[in-house]
Short mmCIF file of C-alpha atoms in Angstrom, two decimals:
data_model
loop_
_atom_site.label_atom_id
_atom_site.label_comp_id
_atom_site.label_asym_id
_atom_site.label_seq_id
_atom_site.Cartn_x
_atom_site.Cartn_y
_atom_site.Cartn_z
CA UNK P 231 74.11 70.59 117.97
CA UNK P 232 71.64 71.49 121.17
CA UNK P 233 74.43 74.19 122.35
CA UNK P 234 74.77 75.62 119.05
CA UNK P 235 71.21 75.86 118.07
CA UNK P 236 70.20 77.52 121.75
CA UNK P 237 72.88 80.16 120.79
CA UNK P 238 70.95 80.61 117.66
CA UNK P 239 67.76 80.68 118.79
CA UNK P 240 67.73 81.16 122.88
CA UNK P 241 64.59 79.52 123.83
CA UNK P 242 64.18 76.05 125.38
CA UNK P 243 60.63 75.80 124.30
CA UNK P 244 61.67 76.74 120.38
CA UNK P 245 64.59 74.44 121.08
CA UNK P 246 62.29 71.48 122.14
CA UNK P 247 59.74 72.24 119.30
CA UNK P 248 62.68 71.85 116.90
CA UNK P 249 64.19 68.55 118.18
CA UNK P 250 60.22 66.93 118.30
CA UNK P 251 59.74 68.16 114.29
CA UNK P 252 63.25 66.20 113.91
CA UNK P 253 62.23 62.73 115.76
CA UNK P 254 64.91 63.40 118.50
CA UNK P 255 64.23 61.81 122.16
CA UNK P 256 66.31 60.51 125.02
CA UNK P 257 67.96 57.40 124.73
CA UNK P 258 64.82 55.80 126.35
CA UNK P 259 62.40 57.20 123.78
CA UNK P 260 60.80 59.87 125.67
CA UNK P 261 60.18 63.07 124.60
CA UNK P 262 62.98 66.13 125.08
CA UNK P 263 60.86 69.25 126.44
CA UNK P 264 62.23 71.96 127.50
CA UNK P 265 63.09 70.68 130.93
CA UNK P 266 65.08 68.03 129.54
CA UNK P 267 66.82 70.46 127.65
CA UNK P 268 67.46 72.96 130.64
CA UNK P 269 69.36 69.95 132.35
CA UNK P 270 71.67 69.34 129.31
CA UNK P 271 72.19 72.55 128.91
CA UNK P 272 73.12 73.04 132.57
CA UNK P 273 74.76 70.00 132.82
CA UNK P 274 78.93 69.93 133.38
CA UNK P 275 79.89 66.66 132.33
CA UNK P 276 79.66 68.25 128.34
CA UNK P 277 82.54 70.46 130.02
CA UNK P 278 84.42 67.15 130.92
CA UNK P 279 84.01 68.12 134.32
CA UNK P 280 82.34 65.79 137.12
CA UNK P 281 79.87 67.23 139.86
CA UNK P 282 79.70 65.30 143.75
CA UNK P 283 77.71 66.74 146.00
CA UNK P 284 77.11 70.21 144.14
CA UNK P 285 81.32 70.83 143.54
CA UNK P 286 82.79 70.14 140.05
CA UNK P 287 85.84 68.80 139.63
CA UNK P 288 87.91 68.30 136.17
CA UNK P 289 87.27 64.64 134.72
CA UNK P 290 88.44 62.16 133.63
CA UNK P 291 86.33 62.50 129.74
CA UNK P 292 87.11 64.93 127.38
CA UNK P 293 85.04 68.59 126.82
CA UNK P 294 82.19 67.76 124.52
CA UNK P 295 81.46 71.77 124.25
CA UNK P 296 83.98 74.58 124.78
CA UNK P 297 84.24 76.68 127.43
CA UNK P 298 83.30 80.33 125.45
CA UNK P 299 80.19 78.15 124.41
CA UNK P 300 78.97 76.97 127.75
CA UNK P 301 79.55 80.92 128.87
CA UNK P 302 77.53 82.47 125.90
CA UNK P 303 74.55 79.59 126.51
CA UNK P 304 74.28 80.09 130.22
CA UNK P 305 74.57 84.06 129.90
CA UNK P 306 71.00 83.44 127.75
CA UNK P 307 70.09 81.28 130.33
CA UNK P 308 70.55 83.95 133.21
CA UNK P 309 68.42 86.54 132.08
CA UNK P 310 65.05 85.58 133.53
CA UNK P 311 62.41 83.80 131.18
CA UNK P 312 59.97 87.15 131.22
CA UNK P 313 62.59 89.19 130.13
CA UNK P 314 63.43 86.72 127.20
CA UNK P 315 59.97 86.97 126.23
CA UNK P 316 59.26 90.71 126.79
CA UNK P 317 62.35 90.78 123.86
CA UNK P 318 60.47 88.44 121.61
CA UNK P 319 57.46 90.15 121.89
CA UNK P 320 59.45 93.14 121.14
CA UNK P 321 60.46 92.01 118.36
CA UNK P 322 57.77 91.01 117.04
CA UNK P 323 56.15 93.74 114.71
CA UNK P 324 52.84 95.51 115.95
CA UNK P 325 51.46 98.51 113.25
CA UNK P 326 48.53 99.53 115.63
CA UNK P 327 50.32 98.94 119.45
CA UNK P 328 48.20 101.59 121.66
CA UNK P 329 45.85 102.75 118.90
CA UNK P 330 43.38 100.22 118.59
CA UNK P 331 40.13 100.21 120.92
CA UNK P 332 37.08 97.84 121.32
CA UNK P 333 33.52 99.10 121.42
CA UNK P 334 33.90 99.56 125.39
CA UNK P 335 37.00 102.02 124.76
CA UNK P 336 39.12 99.43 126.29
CA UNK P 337 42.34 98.99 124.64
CA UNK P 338 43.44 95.81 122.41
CA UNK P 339 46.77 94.46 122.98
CA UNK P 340 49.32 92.94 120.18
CA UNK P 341 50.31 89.32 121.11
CA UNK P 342 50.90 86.35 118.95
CA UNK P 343 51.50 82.56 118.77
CA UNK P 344 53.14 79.77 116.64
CA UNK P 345 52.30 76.58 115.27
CA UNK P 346 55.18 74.90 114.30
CA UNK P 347 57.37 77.54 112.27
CA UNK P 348 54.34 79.88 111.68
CA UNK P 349 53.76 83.21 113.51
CA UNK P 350 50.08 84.29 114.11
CA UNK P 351 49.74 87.52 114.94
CA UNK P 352 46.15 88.82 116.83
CA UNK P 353 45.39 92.10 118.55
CA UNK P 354 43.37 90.68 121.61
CA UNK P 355 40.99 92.97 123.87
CA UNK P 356 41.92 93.77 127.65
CA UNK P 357 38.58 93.12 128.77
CA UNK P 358 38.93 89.09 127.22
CA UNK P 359 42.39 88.74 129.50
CA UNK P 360 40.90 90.26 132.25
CA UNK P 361 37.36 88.51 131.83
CA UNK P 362 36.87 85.77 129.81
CA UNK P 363 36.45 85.32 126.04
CA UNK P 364 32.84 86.48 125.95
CA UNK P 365 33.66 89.50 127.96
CA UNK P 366 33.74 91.73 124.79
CA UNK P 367 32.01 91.38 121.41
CA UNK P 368 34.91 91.44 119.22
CA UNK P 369 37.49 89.68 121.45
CA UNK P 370 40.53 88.96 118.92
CA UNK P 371 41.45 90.27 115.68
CA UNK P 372 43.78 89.36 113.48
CA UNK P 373 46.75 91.59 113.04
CA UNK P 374 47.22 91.36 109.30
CA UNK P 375 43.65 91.72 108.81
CA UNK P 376 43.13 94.62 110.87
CA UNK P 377 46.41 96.35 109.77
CA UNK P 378 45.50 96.17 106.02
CA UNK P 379 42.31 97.44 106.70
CA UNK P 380 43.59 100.26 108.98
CA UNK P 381 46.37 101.03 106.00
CA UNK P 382 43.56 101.25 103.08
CA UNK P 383 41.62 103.42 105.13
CA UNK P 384 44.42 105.68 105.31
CA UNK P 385 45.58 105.07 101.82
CA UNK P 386 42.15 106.89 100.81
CA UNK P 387 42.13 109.62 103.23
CA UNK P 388 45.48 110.47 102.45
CA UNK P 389 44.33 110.25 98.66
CA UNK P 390 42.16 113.47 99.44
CA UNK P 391 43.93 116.66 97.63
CA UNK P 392 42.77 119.32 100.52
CA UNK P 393 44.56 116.34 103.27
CA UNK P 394 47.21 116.72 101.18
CA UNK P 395 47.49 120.41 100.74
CA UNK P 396 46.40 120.87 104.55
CA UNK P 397 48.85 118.57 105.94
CA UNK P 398 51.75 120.52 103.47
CA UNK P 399 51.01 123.59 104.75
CA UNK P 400 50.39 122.38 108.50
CA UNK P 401 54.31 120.86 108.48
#
């Protein structure tokens, strides 16, 4: 199940968020983080092979996971961990990336983070990452806030019959 769900999913740290909602830990009751999880994921024994002093050789138990599956997990596990996130981040949906500014003209940045399976989107000023949270006045926003506001706005403005008729004849 671990190999199948880290194709699914390709994070350790999603992974290990998933196995603590589901009561999973080692056979000694600790917790599996994401460092546990690296090691099982990385370990060759669930390729029925045996490792002595850093060489693998075939042994003598049976392939837990298949070969095409071990490839596909540790090709995810090759790209570096910053480029995994830069994709996630990617991913994740941002209305107002590069148009939104704080009071000191310094731009706010899209970001988010979960709680359990929830996704909480902010826009979060420069000046806080750079300085502190008290740095700027508004500090963080939250996206779906901000966005609907920023989309009514132009909902009205866009209501106007001379933007209309302007913008027609414009295009």
């Amino acid at each position: 199940w671990i190999f199948a769900r880290f194709l699914d999913i390709g994070s350790c740290t999603l992974l290990a968020r998933e196995v603590a909602d589901r009561g999973l830990g080692t056979p000694r009751g600790n917790r599996i983080d994401k460092k546990c999880l690296y090691r099982m994921l990385s370990n060759r024994a669930y390729l029925g092979e045996a490792v002595h002093k850093g060489q693998s050789y075939p042994g003598e138990h049976d392939a837990i996971v298949d070969r095409e599956t071990w490839d596909r997990v540790h090709a995810i596990l090759q790209e570096s961990p910053r480029k995994r996130a830069a994709r996630t981040r990617a991913e994740t949906p941002a209305l107002l990336k590069g148009l939104l500014f704080g009071p000191d003209g310094v731009a706010f940045s899209p970001t988010h983070t979960r709680k359990g399976d929830r996704l909480y989107r902010y826009y979060v000023s420069q000046t806080v990452l750079k300085h502190g949270a008290g740095a700027c006045p508004v500090g963080r926003v939250p996206a779906g806030e901000i966005e609907a506001a920023v989309i009514d706005r132009l909902r009205a403005v866009f209501r106007q019959p001379e933007i209309v008729a302007g913008t027609w004849k414009a295009a």
